[in-house]
Amino acid sequence: MATNRIAATAAPTTDSRSVGTYWKLLDDEKVVWIARGFGIAALLNIAVALYMALWYAPTEKTMGHAQRIFYFHVPSAWIAFFAFFIVFIASVLFLWRRERKWDALALSAAEIGVIFTTLVLLTGPMWAKVAWGAFWVWDARLTTTLILWMIYVGYLMLRGTADSERRSRFSAVLAIVGFLDVPIIYFSVQLWRTQHPELLVTQSGGLMPAMTQTLMTALLSFTLLFVFLLIQRVRLEQARDQVNFIRETTE
Amino acid sequence: MEYLAIAYGLIAVVLIGYAFSVRRRMNAVQRERALLESKNQ
């Protein structure tokens, strides 16, 4: 639809309710309730994951209770990577199709990705202090994760500048280039000599079954939370566009 | 144990803070929309 394209937003049509509604599904009352269901399921699952992380999972011998940070630190990183993957895909689709919906999805996922990367950077040092004796070391994985956070904070700052199609294009390019850091982070423990442990979730070695179950429960709870937050954030972006359109037509 | 408490506390503060931030921004947009629509009528 022409009205959903960025270039067409400067020339509004007479239907104020339909313009800006690029994700029609999100305004459906049933979908709103499904989104709330995701939120409630996430809350319940987080409570279960918290119980498992604190009482069900065994205490690790060398690091003690501090190792339990791992059960939410690792899912935070995985969700952040997944969020930035969505930003990458949405940015490619935006540059290809020039549809506002992909731009809005990229912005929404980037904001949530930054939140989860912030959690990684906050919880990691707490665990590192116990495991390595220092809050921060300039290790390859830690440094590349900090760079990833800075790239997407920069992306959000760019989004805060004057509203234009050029801004959307530039930020889409930044998001695509920035995503190249994600595989670098993932393979950093194999590419360079690092202090950061490599996660082994296998039957033969690595984590004990109770630890793996706790990790997977925490991952499920953060995935549900991510879906809930993403739906809410895209709905917010859509509502903003609708208000901007009404404002443009009244002025 | 204290580092575990700090880490879990930080997770809770960041996630609850962000969820409220999205809700607050949505409420502000909905108020503005209602105001604009009442002006148009």
Short mmCIF file of N, CA, C and O in Angstrom, two decimals, chain A residues 17 50 53-54 65-66 68-69 71-72 111-112 115-116 119 122-123 126 129-130 135 222 225 229 232-233 235-236 239-240 242-243 246-247 250, chain B residues 1-8 10-15 18-30 32-34 36-37 39-41:
data_model
loop_
_atom_site.label_atom_id
_atom_site.label_comp_id
_atom_site.label_asym_id
_atom_site.label_seq_id
_atom_site.Cartn_x
_atom_site.Cartn_y
_atom_site.Cartn_z
N ARG A 17 -7.54 7.00 10.36
CA ARG A 17 -7.42 5.80 11.20
C ARG A 17 -6.59 4.71 10.52
O ARG A 17 -5.92 3.94 11.18
N LEU A 50 13.25 -18.62 38.34
CA LEU A 50 13.91 -18.08 39.52
C LEU A 50 14.01 -19.14 40.62
O LEU A 50 15.06 -19.30 41.27
N ALA A 53 16.59 -21.65 39.50
CA ALA A 53 17.96 -21.10 39.56
C ALA A 53 18.46 -21.02 41.00
O ALA A 53 19.64 -21.24 41.27
N LEU A 54 17.55 -20.71 41.94
CA LEU A 54 17.97 -20.52 43.34
C LEU A 54 17.98 -21.80 44.17
O LEU A 54 18.79 -21.95 45.08
N HIS A 65 27.47 -19.81 44.91
CA HIS A 65 26.17 -19.26 44.51
C HIS A 65 26.27 -18.27 43.36
O HIS A 65 25.31 -18.08 42.61
N ALA A 66 27.42 -17.60 43.22
CA ALA A 66 27.59 -16.60 42.16
C ALA A 66 27.39 -17.21 40.77
O ALA A 66 26.98 -16.51 39.82
N ARG A 68 25.08 -18.96 39.84
CA ARG A 68 23.65 -18.93 39.50
C ARG A 68 23.29 -17.70 38.65
O ARG A 68 22.21 -17.67 38.06
N ILE A 69 24.19 -16.72 38.60
CA ILE A 69 23.99 -15.55 37.72
C ILE A 69 23.89 -16.04 36.27
O ILE A 69 23.14 -15.48 35.47
N TYR A 71 22.32 -18.42 34.89
CA TYR A 71 21.02 -18.85 34.37
C TYR A 71 20.22 -17.70 33.73
O TYR A 71 19.30 -17.97 32.94
N PHE A 72 20.54 -16.45 34.08
CA PHE A 72 19.86 -15.33 33.43
C PHE A 72 20.82 -14.51 32.56
O PHE A 72 20.37 -13.79 31.68
N GLU A 111 15.78 -1.51 20.35
CA GLU A 111 15.64 -0.98 21.71
C GLU A 111 15.65 -2.13 22.73
O GLU A 111 16.34 -2.05 23.75
N ILE A 112 14.92 -3.20 22.41
CA ILE A 112 14.87 -4.35 23.33
C ILE A 112 16.23 -5.07 23.36
O ILE A 112 16.68 -5.52 24.41
N ILE A 115 18.44 -3.30 25.68
CA ILE A 115 18.07 -3.60 27.07
C ILE A 115 18.69 -4.94 27.52
O ILE A 115 19.30 -5.03 28.59
N PHE A 116 18.56 -5.96 26.68
CA PHE A 116 19.10 -7.27 27.07
C PHE A 116 20.63 -7.28 27.05
O PHE A 116 21.26 -7.97 27.87
N LEU A 119 21.70 -5.92 30.27
CA LEU A 119 21.63 -6.95 31.32
C LEU A 119 22.88 -7.84 31.29
O LEU A 119 23.42 -8.19 32.34
N LEU A 122 25.72 -5.91 32.76
CA LEU A 122 25.57 -5.66 34.20
C LEU A 122 25.80 -6.93 35.03
O LEU A 122 26.43 -6.89 36.08
N THR A 123 25.26 -8.04 34.53
CA THR A 123 25.36 -9.29 35.30
C THR A 123 26.73 -9.97 35.13
O THR A 123 27.21 -10.61 36.07
N MET A 126 29.38 -9.05 37.72
CA MET A 126 29.09 -9.61 39.06
C MET A 126 29.63 -11.04 39.17
O MET A 126 30.20 -11.44 40.18
N LYS A 129 33.61 -11.00 38.98
CA LYS A 129 34.30 -10.62 40.23
C LYS A 129 34.59 -11.86 41.08
O LYS A 129 35.65 -11.97 41.69
N VAL A 130 33.64 -12.78 41.09
CA VAL A 130 33.82 -14.01 41.88
C VAL A 130 34.72 -15.00 41.13
O VAL A 130 35.62 -15.61 41.72
N PHE A 135 36.00 -7.12 38.19
CA PHE A 135 34.70 -6.88 37.56
C PHE A 135 34.80 -6.91 36.03
O PHE A 135 33.88 -7.33 35.34
N PHE A 222 12.57 -15.68 29.13
CA PHE A 222 13.04 -14.45 28.47
C PHE A 222 12.54 -14.36 27.03
O PHE A 222 12.32 -13.26 26.52
N LEU A 225 9.04 -13.12 27.32
CA LEU A 225 9.11 -11.70 27.68
C LEU A 225 9.49 -10.86 26.46
O LEU A 225 8.92 -9.78 26.23
N LEU A 229 7.33 -7.83 24.90
CA LEU A 229 7.88 -6.47 24.80
C LEU A 229 7.92 -5.99 23.35
O LEU A 229 7.63 -4.82 23.07
N GLN A 232 4.44 -4.96 22.21
CA GLN A 232 4.07 -3.68 22.84
C GLN A 232 4.84 -2.52 22.23
O GLN A 232 4.29 -1.44 21.99
N ARG A 233 6.12 -2.73 21.94
CA ARG A 233 6.97 -1.65 21.41
C ARG A 233 6.58 -1.30 19.96
O ARG A 233 6.58 -0.12 19.60
N ARG A 235 3.57 -1.75 18.71
CA ARG A 235 2.26 -1.08 18.85
C ARG A 235 2.45 0.40 19.21
O ARG A 235 1.74 1.26 18.71
N LEU A 236 3.42 0.68 20.06
CA LEU A 236 3.73 2.07 20.44
C LEU A 236 4.18 2.87 19.22
O LEU A 236 3.71 4.00 19.00
N ALA A 239 1.21 3.53 17.03
CA ALA A 239 0.33 4.56 17.62
C ALA A 239 0.94 5.95 17.42
O ALA A 239 0.23 6.92 17.15
N ARG A 240 2.27 6.07 17.53
CA ARG A 240 2.96 7.35 17.32
C ARG A 240 2.76 7.84 15.88
O ARG A 240 2.52 9.02 15.65
N GLN A 242 0.34 7.09 13.89
CA GLN A 242 -1.07 7.49 13.71
C GLN A 242 -1.29 8.90 14.26
O GLN A 242 -1.94 9.72 13.63
N VAL A 243 -0.72 9.18 15.42
CA VAL A 243 -0.86 10.52 16.03
C VAL A 243 -0.17 11.57 15.15
O VAL A 243 -0.72 12.66 14.93
N ILE A 246 -2.44 12.37 12.27
CA ILE A 246 -3.59 13.20 12.67
C ILE A 246 -3.12 14.64 12.87
O ILE A 246 -3.77 15.59 12.45
N ARG A 247 -1.94 14.80 13.49
CA ARG A 247 -1.40 16.14 13.74
C ARG A 247 -1.12 16.86 12.42
O ARG A 247 -1.43 18.03 12.25
N THR A 250 -4.33 18.03 10.80
CA THR A 250 -5.06 19.11 11.48
C THR A 250 -4.34 20.46 11.37
O THR A 250 -4.96 21.50 11.44
N MET B 1 27.29 -14.66 47.53
CA MET B 1 25.82 -14.54 47.57
C MET B 1 25.36 -13.12 47.29
O MET B 1 24.35 -12.90 46.63
N GLU B 2 26.18 -12.11 47.79
CA GLU B 2 25.76 -10.72 47.57
C GLU B 2 25.81 -10.33 46.11
O GLU B 2 24.99 -9.54 45.64
N TYR B 3 26.78 -10.88 45.34
CA TYR B 3 26.86 -10.57 43.91
C TYR B 3 25.67 -11.15 43.17
O TYR B 3 25.18 -10.56 42.21
N LEU B 4 25.22 -12.32 43.60
CA LEU B 4 24.04 -12.94 43.01
C LEU B 4 22.81 -12.05 43.24
O LEU B 4 22.03 -11.79 42.31
N ALA B 5 22.67 -11.56 44.47
CA ALA B 5 21.54 -10.68 44.81
C ALA B 5 21.58 -9.39 44.00
O ALA B 5 20.56 -8.93 43.48
N ILE B 6 22.79 -8.81 43.86
CA ILE B 6 22.93 -7.57 43.08
C ILE B 6 22.56 -7.83 41.61
O ILE B 6 21.83 -7.05 41.00
N ALA B 7 23.08 -8.93 41.05
CA ALA B 7 22.83 -9.26 39.64
C ALA B 7 21.33 -9.45 39.38
O ALA B 7 20.78 -8.87 38.43
N TYR B 8 20.67 -10.24 40.23
CA TYR B 8 19.24 -10.48 40.04
C TYR B 8 18.44 -9.20 40.26
O TYR B 8 17.45 -8.94 39.58
N LEU B 10 19.51 -6.13 39.66
CA LEU B 10 19.72 -5.27 38.48
C LEU B 10 18.84 -5.73 37.32
O LEU B 10 18.25 -4.91 36.61
N ILE B 11 18.72 -7.06 37.13
CA ILE B 11 17.87 -7.60 36.07
C ILE B 11 16.43 -7.12 36.30
O ILE B 11 15.77 -6.64 35.37
N ALA B 12 15.96 -7.26 37.54
CA ALA B 12 14.57 -6.87 37.86
C ALA B 12 14.36 -5.37 37.61
O ALA B 12 13.37 -4.98 36.99
N VAL B 13 15.29 -4.55 38.08
CA VAL B 13 15.15 -3.08 37.93
C VAL B 13 15.11 -2.69 36.45
O VAL B 13 14.23 -1.92 36.03
N VAL B 14 16.03 -3.23 35.65
CA VAL B 14 16.10 -2.87 34.22
C VAL B 14 14.84 -3.33 33.48
O VAL B 14 14.24 -2.55 32.74
N LEU B 15 14.42 -4.57 33.70
CA LEU B 15 13.26 -5.09 32.96
C LEU B 15 11.95 -4.41 33.38
O LEU B 15 11.15 -4.03 32.52
N TYR B 18 12.01 -0.82 32.05
CA TYR B 18 11.74 -0.74 30.61
C TYR B 18 10.26 -0.99 30.30
O TYR B 18 9.66 -0.27 29.50
N ALA B 19 9.67 -2.00 30.95
CA ALA B 19 8.25 -2.31 30.72
C ALA B 19 7.37 -1.11 31.09
O ALA B 19 6.45 -0.75 30.35
N PHE B 20 7.70 -0.44 32.19
CA PHE B 20 6.94 0.75 32.60
C PHE B 20 7.17 1.92 31.65
O PHE B 20 6.26 2.70 31.39
N SER B 21 8.39 2.01 31.13
CA SER B 21 8.72 3.08 30.18
C SER B 21 7.87 2.94 28.90
O SER B 21 7.32 3.93 28.40
N VAL B 22 7.74 1.71 28.40
CA VAL B 22 6.91 1.47 27.20
C VAL B 22 5.45 1.81 27.50
O VAL B 22 4.78 2.49 26.71
N ARG B 23 4.99 1.40 28.67
CA ARG B 23 3.60 1.66 29.06
C ARG B 23 3.33 3.16 29.21
O ARG B 23 2.31 3.67 28.74
N ARG B 24 4.28 3.87 29.83
CA ARG B 24 4.13 5.32 30.03
C ARG B 24 4.09 6.05 28.69
O ARG B 24 3.26 6.94 28.46
N ARG B 25 4.97 5.64 27.76
CA ARG B 25 5.01 6.29 26.44
C ARG B 25 3.72 6.00 25.67
O ARG B 25 3.20 6.86 24.97
N MET B 26 3.20 4.77 25.81
CA MET B 26 1.95 4.41 25.12
C MET B 26 0.79 5.23 25.67
O MET B 26 -0.04 5.74 24.89
N ASN B 27 0.73 5.40 26.99
CA ASN B 27 -0.33 6.21 27.61
C ASN B 27 -0.25 7.65 27.13
O ASN B 27 -1.28 8.27 26.86
N ALA B 28 0.98 8.19 27.01
CA ALA B 28 1.16 9.57 26.55
C ALA B 28 0.66 9.73 25.11
O ALA B 28 -0.01 10.72 24.79
N VAL B 29 0.97 8.75 24.25
CA VAL B 29 0.54 8.80 22.84
C VAL B 29 -0.98 8.71 22.77
O VAL B 29 -1.62 9.46 22.00
N GLN B 30 -1.58 7.84 23.57
CA GLN B 30 -3.04 7.68 23.55
C GLN B 30 -3.75 8.94 24.04
O GLN B 30 -4.78 9.33 23.50
N GLU B 32 -2.51 12.00 23.78
CA GLU B 32 -2.34 13.00 22.72
C GLU B 32 -3.32 12.75 21.58
O GLU B 32 -3.90 13.69 21.03
N ARG B 33 -3.53 11.49 21.25
CA ARG B 33 -4.46 11.14 20.18
C ARG B 33 -5.89 11.56 20.54
O ARG B 33 -6.59 12.13 19.70
N ALA B 34 -6.26 11.27 21.78
CA ALA B 34 -7.61 11.64 22.24
C ALA B 34 -7.80 13.15 22.18
O ALA B 34 -8.85 13.65 21.77
N LEU B 36 -6.15 15.32 20.21
CA LEU B 36 -6.20 15.76 18.80
C LEU B 36 -7.56 15.44 18.19
O LEU B 36 -8.12 16.26 17.45
N GLU B 37 -8.08 14.26 18.50
CA GLU B 37 -9.37 13.86 17.92
C GLU B 37 -10.51 14.71 18.49
O GLU B 37 -11.46 15.02 17.78
N LYS B 39 -10.19 17.80 19.36
CA LYS B 39 -10.04 19.11 18.70
C LYS B 39 -10.66 19.08 17.30
O LYS B 39 -11.22 20.06 16.83
N ASN B 40 -10.52 17.93 16.63
CA ASN B 40 -11.01 17.79 15.25
C ASN B 40 -12.53 17.75 15.17
O ASN B 40 -13.11 18.07 14.15
N GLN B 41 -13.17 17.30 16.26
CA GLN B 41 -14.63 17.14 16.21
C GLN B 41 -15.36 18.48 16.34
O GLN B 41 -14.88 19.40 16.92
#
